[in-house]
Amino acid sequence: METVKEKQTETGTKSTIKISGAEAIIHCLLAEGVDLLYGYPGGAIMPVYDELYKFQDRLTHILTRHEQGATHAAQGYARVSGKVGVAMATSGPGATNLVTGLADAQIDSTPMVCITGQVPRHLLGSDAFQETDIIGISTPVTKWNYQITEAHEIPEILAKAFYIARSGRPGPVLIDITKNAQFDEFEFSYTKCKGVRSYVPVPKPNMGAIEAAATLINGAKKPLIVFGQGVIIGEAEEQLKALIEKSGTPAAWTILGLSALDTNHPLNVGMVGMHGNYAPNLLTNECDVLIAIGMRFDDRVTGDLERYAKQAKIIHFDIDPAEINKNVPTDVAVLGDAKATLELMLPLIKENKHEDWHNEFKEKYKLEFDTVIKNDIHPTKEGLTMGEVIEEINVASGRKAVIVTDVGQHQMFACRYAKFNQSKSNITSGGLGTMGFALPAAIGAKMGAMDREVVAIIGDGGYQMTIQELGIIFQHKVPVKIVVLNNNHLGMVRQWQELFFEKRYASTVMTNPDFVKIAEGYHITSKRVSERKDLKNTVQEMLASKDAFFLEVVVEQEDNVFPMIPSGAAVSDVRLK
């Protein structure tokens, strides 16, 4: 790819000429196919921003209102588009403000490259103005990081950064670049990275393990599949569907696996985990073979590990060897890319139905529906519920919207009740549980999929953590839809206080501002709904709008999300009320 400055010699051949490190950074980004990045300028990164100004026709920079917003926007963009998200910040507080997003991307396997400016090399370690050891700070929350102190390092290190971020199990990379390296000139050339010594991003499939897994599945009487985001990252949705249908195995999902399989598929039995569906949680401790695909046995999924699926043979498909036997002992480990390993196993799988086993799921779903679901999505109480808001969005969007959620009760209601018929449709902060994630992530998601409707579902608490990013929507006319479910509480914490702390609501009651007026201050069309008679038409109006739209829905203050597995309990201790 020809992206560097070139000059014509007398013989007609081309040769590279010297360019600054700052300009080299721009050429590296272009060579990697980057056309959009998020960031916030400052002194230590100013040379790069000066070069960005010259390349505005080829590389769009989105000025966020806070560096954390830049990382979450880059995450949303990456999760929907499948590309590497890029964020940029200055040194010191600019760099440290990226850390939450880096940690979130690391635990949720999101490909992201963050570039930070740094004080000149001769000032390193001197406590210079806005100097922070961002390499030391970010080491635990990045897949890889590196500090560039000389300009000539830039092409090789950035090529390596993008390769590491996107390959294998994706993750965030941070590159810190001293100011002198941005100013200095060198002979530029760029070669994309195709491998790093000692780094094996995708283990080679082992046919012996694949055959052993197939034997266990074929012999199972009560098999259960639990799939996670690894299916989406590995683009293995069709292979997963084929396995489920051929083997007749019920399939449940983690919150990050949601949307890999059509939520209306007859073999989709719902969500596992603390607020997952009753049947898959309860029957995890009754299945005889548990097939985990692209998931990491997070504690919110397993509950008490000493009482998790002890009766079952465990098959674990994963690309990351570090996840095998980390939490749950595995009988058969199938390492490799999910798409490749499932394709190799499919011919070995026998046709099956497991009708009696399916009936157990159906019976327990009916119990959950009668006890919980119908009251959530078709309530008889006067106040609005979070579940019925999600259901109205399902109907109005035709299950085609990308739903971006923050963290809390509304997140669990959305993950339980949002319906999808397309992959990469559920964007949420899973492992880190970052309040403030949804608004900037929804902006990034919309920019990564302009042809899709993107709806942010946010609680009144998390919304105020990154509310300043409304400025991006106003400045760049991003047609994202925002729904704030306002119960004037930190809802999830309040629920725990109600159930386990004798209703001592310590620091969870919120006195909120007028959210509609704030959105109107950013020239965003805004509505507030507090009565059921207005909900349907307003949701339809929101989704019909071609511009950004803000909707505040006032919901029940003491509306709890069930089922629930109490902290430290077994999955079979799941409570319906």
PDB file of N, CA and C in Angstrom, residues 509-568:
ATOM      1  N   VAL A 509     -29.740   6.445  46.648  1.00  0.00           N
ATOM      2  CA  VAL A 509     -30.821   7.319  46.184  1.00  0.00           C
ATOM      3  C   VAL A 509     -30.200   8.489  45.437  1.00  0.00           C
ATOM      4  N   MET A 510     -30.722   8.788  44.236  1.00  0.00           N
ATOM      5  CA  MET A 510     -30.140   9.837  43.403  1.00  0.00           C
ATOM      6  C   MET A 510     -31.134  10.983  43.194  1.00  0.00           C
ATOM      7  N   THR A 511     -30.659  12.200  43.400  1.00  0.00           N
ATOM      8  CA  THR A 511     -31.412  13.386  43.013  1.00  0.00           C
ATOM      9  C   THR A 511     -30.880  13.818  41.655  1.00  0.00           C
ATOM     10  N   ASN A 512     -31.674  13.578  40.626  1.00  0.00           N
ATOM     11  CA  ASN A 512     -31.196  13.744  39.259  1.00  0.00           C
ATOM     12  C   ASN A 512     -31.571  15.092  38.668  1.00  0.00           C
ATOM     13  N   PRO A 513     -30.792  15.540  37.682  1.00  0.00           N
ATOM     14  CA  PRO A 513     -31.136  16.775  36.971  1.00  0.00           C
ATOM     15  C   PRO A 513     -32.251  16.512  35.961  1.00  0.00           C
ATOM     16  N   ASP A 514     -32.641  17.543  35.249  1.00  0.00           N
ATOM     17  CA  ASP A 514     -33.622  17.409  34.172  1.00  0.00           C
ATOM     18  C   ASP A 514     -32.871  16.916  32.931  1.00  0.00           C
ATOM     19  N   PHE A 515     -32.934  15.603  32.709  1.00  0.00           N
ATOM     20  CA  PHE A 515     -32.180  15.012  31.600  1.00  0.00           C
ATOM     21  C   PHE A 515     -32.648  15.523  30.246  1.00  0.00           C
ATOM     22  N   VAL A 516     -33.923  15.803  30.109  1.00  0.00           N
ATOM     23  CA  VAL A 516     -34.455  16.293  28.840  1.00  0.00           C
ATOM     24  C   VAL A 516     -33.865  17.656  28.507  1.00  0.00           C
ATOM     25  N   LYS A 517     -33.810  18.536  29.492  1.00  0.00           N
ATOM     26  CA  LYS A 517     -33.253  19.867  29.252  1.00  0.00           C
ATOM     27  C   LYS A 517     -31.769  19.789  28.886  1.00  0.00           C
ATOM     28  N   ILE A 518     -31.051  18.866  29.532  1.00  0.00           N
ATOM     29  CA  ILE A 518     -29.624  18.713  29.206  1.00  0.00           C
ATOM     30  C   ILE A 518     -29.460  18.279  27.758  1.00  0.00           C
ATOM     31  N   ALA A 519     -30.234  17.283  27.325  1.00  0.00           N
ATOM     32  CA  ALA A 519     -30.142  16.818  25.935  1.00  0.00           C
ATOM     33  C   ALA A 519     -30.539  17.927  24.970  1.00  0.00           C
ATOM     34  N   GLU A 520     -31.578  18.679  25.321  1.00  0.00           N
ATOM     35  CA  GLU A 520     -32.001  19.799  24.473  1.00  0.00           C
ATOM     36  C   GLU A 520     -30.916  20.858  24.378  1.00  0.00           C
ATOM     37  N   GLY A 521     -30.106  20.988  25.431  1.00  0.00           N
ATOM     38  CA  GLY A 521     -28.981  21.918  25.386  1.00  0.00           C
ATOM     39  C   GLY A 521     -27.949  21.538  24.344  1.00  0.00           C
ATOM     40  N   TYR A 522     -27.918  20.258  23.989  1.00  0.00           N
ATOM     41  CA  TYR A 522     -27.049  19.771  22.918  1.00  0.00           C
ATOM     42  C   TYR A 522     -27.811  19.654  21.588  1.00  0.00           C
ATOM     43  N   HIS A 523     -28.986  20.255  21.535  1.00  0.00           N
ATOM     44  CA  HIS A 523     -29.819  20.276  20.324  1.00  0.00           C
ATOM     45  C   HIS A 523     -30.200  18.869  19.858  1.00  0.00           C
ATOM     46  N   ILE A 524     -30.490  17.996  20.825  1.00  0.00           N
ATOM     47  CA  ILE A 524     -30.944  16.639  20.546  1.00  0.00           C
ATOM     48  C   ILE A 524     -32.439  16.559  20.857  1.00  0.00           C
ATOM     49  N   THR A 525     -33.227  16.075  19.910  1.00  0.00           N
ATOM     50  CA  THR A 525     -34.661  15.905  20.140  1.00  0.00           C
ATOM     51  C   THR A 525     -34.873  15.030  21.363  1.00  0.00           C
ATOM     52  N   SER A 526     -35.730  15.461  22.289  1.00  0.00           N
ATOM     53  CA  SER A 526     -35.837  14.788  23.580  1.00  0.00           C
ATOM     54  C   SER A 526     -37.285  14.647  24.022  1.00  0.00           C
ATOM     55  N   LYS A 527     -37.577  13.528  24.669  1.00  0.00           N
ATOM     56  CA  LYS A 527     -38.900  13.267  25.223  1.00  0.00           C
ATOM     57  C   LYS A 527     -38.756  12.577  26.579  1.00  0.00           C
ATOM     58  N   ARG A 528     -39.777  12.780  27.422  1.00  0.00           N
ATOM     59  CA  ARG A 528     -39.855  12.049  28.684  1.00  0.00           C
ATOM     60  C   ARG A 528     -41.182  11.312  28.738  1.00  0.00           C
ATOM     61  N   VAL A 529     -41.146  10.038  29.137  1.00  0.00           N
ATOM     62  CA  VAL A 529     -42.353   9.229  29.267  1.00  0.00           C
ATOM     63  C   VAL A 529     -42.446   8.710  30.694  1.00  0.00           C
ATOM     64  N   SER A 530     -43.603   8.863  31.298  1.00  0.00           N
ATOM     65  CA  SER A 530     -43.809   8.339  32.655  1.00  0.00           C
ATOM     66  C   SER A 530     -45.079   7.502  32.752  1.00  0.00           C
ATOM     67  N   GLU A 531     -45.867   7.461  31.657  1.00  0.00           N
ATOM     68  CA  GLU A 531     -47.111   6.688  31.668  1.00  0.00           C
ATOM     69  C   GLU A 531     -47.130   5.696  30.510  1.00  0.00           C
ATOM     70  N   ARG A 532     -47.717   4.555  30.761  1.00  0.00           N
ATOM     71  CA  ARG A 532     -47.730   3.454  29.794  1.00  0.00           C
ATOM     72  C   ARG A 532     -48.401   3.848  28.472  1.00  0.00           C
ATOM     73  N   LYS A 533     -49.408   4.670  28.542  1.00  0.00           N
ATOM     74  CA  LYS A 533     -50.151   5.031  27.341  1.00  0.00           C
ATOM     75  C   LYS A 533     -49.290   5.784  26.326  1.00  0.00           C
ATOM     76  N   ASP A 534     -48.181   6.363  26.792  1.00  0.00           N
ATOM     77  CA  ASP A 534     -47.323   7.149  25.901  1.00  0.00           C
ATOM     78  C   ASP A 534     -46.102   6.380  25.401  1.00  0.00           C
ATOM     79  N   LEU A 535     -45.855   5.191  25.966  1.00  0.00           N
ATOM     80  CA  LEU A 535     -44.590   4.509  25.701  1.00  0.00           C
ATOM     81  C   LEU A 535     -44.474   4.035  24.254  1.00  0.00           C
ATOM     82  N   LYS A 536     -45.432   3.294  23.777  1.00  0.00           N
ATOM     83  CA  LYS A 536     -45.330   2.679  22.450  1.00  0.00           C
ATOM     84  C   LYS A 536     -45.112   3.711  21.354  1.00  0.00           C
ATOM     85  N   ASN A 537     -45.948   4.742  21.325  1.00  0.00           N
ATOM     86  CA  ASN A 537     -45.844   5.750  20.264  1.00  0.00           C
ATOM     87  C   ASN A 537     -44.532   6.516  20.335  1.00  0.00           C
ATOM     88  N   THR A 538     -44.038   6.761  21.549  1.00  0.00           N
ATOM     89  CA  THR A 538     -42.790   7.517  21.687  1.00  0.00           C
ATOM     90  C   THR A 538     -41.598   6.681  21.245  1.00  0.00           C
ATOM     91  N   VAL A 539     -41.607   5.389  21.573  1.00  0.00           N
ATOM     92  CA  VAL A 539     -40.532   4.508  21.100  1.00  0.00           C
ATOM     93  C   VAL A 539     -40.546   4.438  19.572  1.00  0.00           C
ATOM     94  N   GLN A 540     -41.722   4.340  18.983  1.00  0.00           N
ATOM     95  CA  GLN A 540     -41.817   4.323  17.526  1.00  0.00           C
ATOM     96  C   GLN A 540     -41.327   5.629  16.919  1.00  0.00           C
ATOM     97  N   GLU A 541     -41.672   6.752  17.550  1.00  0.00           N
ATOM     98  CA  GLU A 541     -41.198   8.055  17.074  1.00  0.00           C
ATOM     99  C   GLU A 541     -39.677   8.139  17.139  1.00  0.00           C
ATOM    100  N   MET A 542     -39.111   7.638  18.221  1.00  0.00           N
ATOM    101  CA  MET A 542     -37.654   7.649  18.384  1.00  0.00           C
ATOM    102  C   MET A 542     -36.973   6.862  17.277  1.00  0.00           C
ATOM    103  N   LEU A 543     -37.449   5.643  17.023  1.00  0.00           N
ATOM    104  CA  LEU A 543     -36.798   4.794  16.028  1.00  0.00           C
ATOM    105  C   LEU A 543     -37.062   5.264  14.603  1.00  0.00           C
ATOM    106  N   ALA A 544     -38.128   6.007  14.402  1.00  0.00           N
ATOM    107  CA  ALA A 544     -38.414   6.541  13.067  1.00  0.00           C
ATOM    108  C   ALA A 544     -37.565   7.772  12.753  1.00  0.00           C
ATOM    109  N   SER A 545     -37.012   8.386  13.779  1.00  0.00           N
ATOM    110  CA  SER A 545     -36.220   9.603  13.570  1.00  0.00           C
ATOM    111  C   SER A 545     -34.913   9.288  12.853  1.00  0.00           C
ATOM    112  N   LYS A 546     -34.555  10.139  11.912  1.00  0.00           N
ATOM    113  CA  LYS A 546     -33.292   9.982  11.201  1.00  0.00           C
ATOM    114  C   LYS A 546     -32.144  10.675  11.924  1.00  0.00           C
ATOM    115  N   ASP A 547     -32.472  11.386  12.991  1.00  0.00           N
ATOM    116  CA  ASP A 547     -31.474  12.114  13.770  1.00  0.00           C
ATOM    117  C   ASP A 547     -31.338  11.491  15.152  1.00  0.00           C
ATOM    118  N   ALA A 548     -30.416  12.016  15.925  1.00  0.00           N
ATOM    119  CA  ALA A 548     -30.267  11.565  17.305  1.00  0.00           C
ATOM    120  C   ALA A 548     -31.557  11.843  18.074  1.00  0.00           C
ATOM    121  N   PHE A 549     -31.810  10.999  19.080  1.00  0.00           N
ATOM    122  CA  PHE A 549     -33.048  11.135  19.851  1.00  0.00           C
ATOM    123  C   PHE A 549     -32.750  10.694  21.274  1.00  0.00           C
ATOM    124  N   PHE A 550     -33.215  11.490  22.236  1.00  0.00           N
ATOM    125  CA  PHE A 550     -33.062  11.141  23.648  1.00  0.00           C
ATOM    126  C   PHE A 550     -34.429  10.870  24.255  1.00  0.00           C
ATOM    127  N   LEU A 551     -34.556   9.716  24.918  1.00  0.00           N
ATOM    128  CA  LEU A 551     -35.804   9.351  25.566  1.00  0.00           C
ATOM    129  C   LEU A 551     -35.539   8.972  27.017  1.00  0.00           C
ATOM    130  N   GLU A 552     -36.149   9.698  27.924  1.00  0.00           N
ATOM    131  CA  GLU A 552     -36.098   9.339  29.340  1.00  0.00           C
ATOM    132  C   GLU A 552     -37.397   8.622  29.694  1.00  0.00           C
ATOM    133  N   VAL A 553     -37.272   7.436  30.275  1.00  0.00           N
ATOM    134  CA  VAL A 553     -38.439   6.688  30.729  1.00  0.00           C
ATOM    135  C   VAL A 553     -38.367   6.570  32.247  1.00  0.00           C
ATOM    136  N   VAL A 554     -39.364   7.123  32.910  1.00  0.00           N
ATOM    137  CA  VAL A 554     -39.428   7.046  34.365  1.00  0.00           C
ATOM    138  C   VAL A 554     -40.025   5.692  34.731  1.00  0.00           C
ATOM    139  N   VAL A 555     -39.241   4.873  35.424  1.00  0.00           N
ATOM    140  CA  VAL A 555     -39.663   3.507  35.736  1.00  0.00           C
ATOM    141  C   VAL A 555     -39.811   3.318  37.246  1.00  0.00           C
ATOM    142  N   GLU A 556     -40.379   2.167  37.607  1.00  0.00           N
ATOM    143  CA  GLU A 556     -40.578   1.817  39.017  1.00  0.00           C
ATOM    144  C   GLU A 556     -39.261   1.916  39.795  1.00  0.00           C
ATOM    145  N   GLN A 557     -39.316   2.512  40.982  1.00  0.00           N
ATOM    146  CA  GLN A 557     -38.100   2.688  41.763  1.00  0.00           C
ATOM    147  C   GLN A 557     -37.628   1.389  42.400  1.00  0.00           C
ATOM    148  N   GLU A 558     -38.541   0.499  42.754  1.00  0.00           N
ATOM    149  CA  GLU A 558     -38.163  -0.735  43.441  1.00  0.00           C
ATOM    150  C   GLU A 558     -38.526  -1.950  42.602  1.00  0.00           C
ATOM    151  N   ASP A 559     -38.125  -1.911  41.350  1.00  0.00           N
ATOM    152  CA  ASP A 559     -38.356  -3.007  40.411  1.00  0.00           C
ATOM    153  C   ASP A 559     -37.092  -3.864  40.378  1.00  0.00           C
ATOM    154  N   ASN A 560     -37.157  -5.093  40.873  1.00  0.00           N
ATOM    155  CA  ASN A 560     -35.977  -5.947  40.951  1.00  0.00           C
ATOM    156  C   ASN A 560     -35.868  -6.867  39.747  1.00  0.00           C
ATOM    157  N   VAL A 561     -34.638  -7.250  39.430  1.00  0.00           N
ATOM    158  CA  VAL A 561     -34.399  -8.152  38.308  1.00  0.00           C
ATOM    159  C   VAL A 561     -34.198  -9.569  38.853  1.00  0.00           C
ATOM    160  N   PHE A 562     -35.063 -10.467  38.411  1.00  0.00           N
ATOM    161  CA  PHE A 562     -35.012 -11.887  38.749  1.00  0.00           C
ATOM    162  C   PHE A 562     -35.131 -12.678  37.457  1.00  0.00           C
ATOM    163  N   PRO A 563     -34.696 -13.946  37.463  1.00  0.00           N
ATOM    164  CA  PRO A 563     -34.092 -14.725  38.535  1.00  0.00           C
ATOM    165  C   PRO A 563     -32.776 -14.133  39.024  1.00  0.00           C
ATOM    166  N   MET A 564     -32.297 -14.688  40.140  1.00  0.00           N
ATOM    167  CA  MET A 564     -31.052 -14.205  40.720  1.00  0.00           C
ATOM    168  C   MET A 564     -30.355 -15.336  41.452  1.00  0.00           C
ATOM    169  N   ILE A 565     -29.068 -15.475  41.194  1.00  0.00           N
ATOM    170  CA  ILE A 565     -28.236 -16.389  41.964  1.00  0.00           C
ATOM    171  C   ILE A 565     -27.513 -15.547  43.005  1.00  0.00           C
ATOM    172  N   PRO A 566     -27.793 -15.717  44.291  1.00  0.00           N
ATOM    173  CA  PRO A 566     -27.110 -14.915  45.316  1.00  0.00           C
ATOM    174  C   PRO A 566     -25.598 -15.101  45.241  1.00  0.00           C
ATOM    175  N   SER A 567     -24.875 -14.089  45.615  1.00  0.00           N
ATOM    176  CA  SER A 567     -23.420 -14.156  45.583  1.00  0.00           C
ATOM    177  C   SER A 567     -22.918 -15.325  46.422  1.00  0.00           C
ATOM    178  N   GLY A 568     -22.045 -16.134  45.820  1.00  0.00           N
ATOM    179  CA  GLY A 568     -21.477 -17.265  46.526  1.00  0.00           C
ATOM    180  C   GLY A 568     -22.318 -18.522  46.467  1.00  0.00           C
TER     181      GLY A 568
END
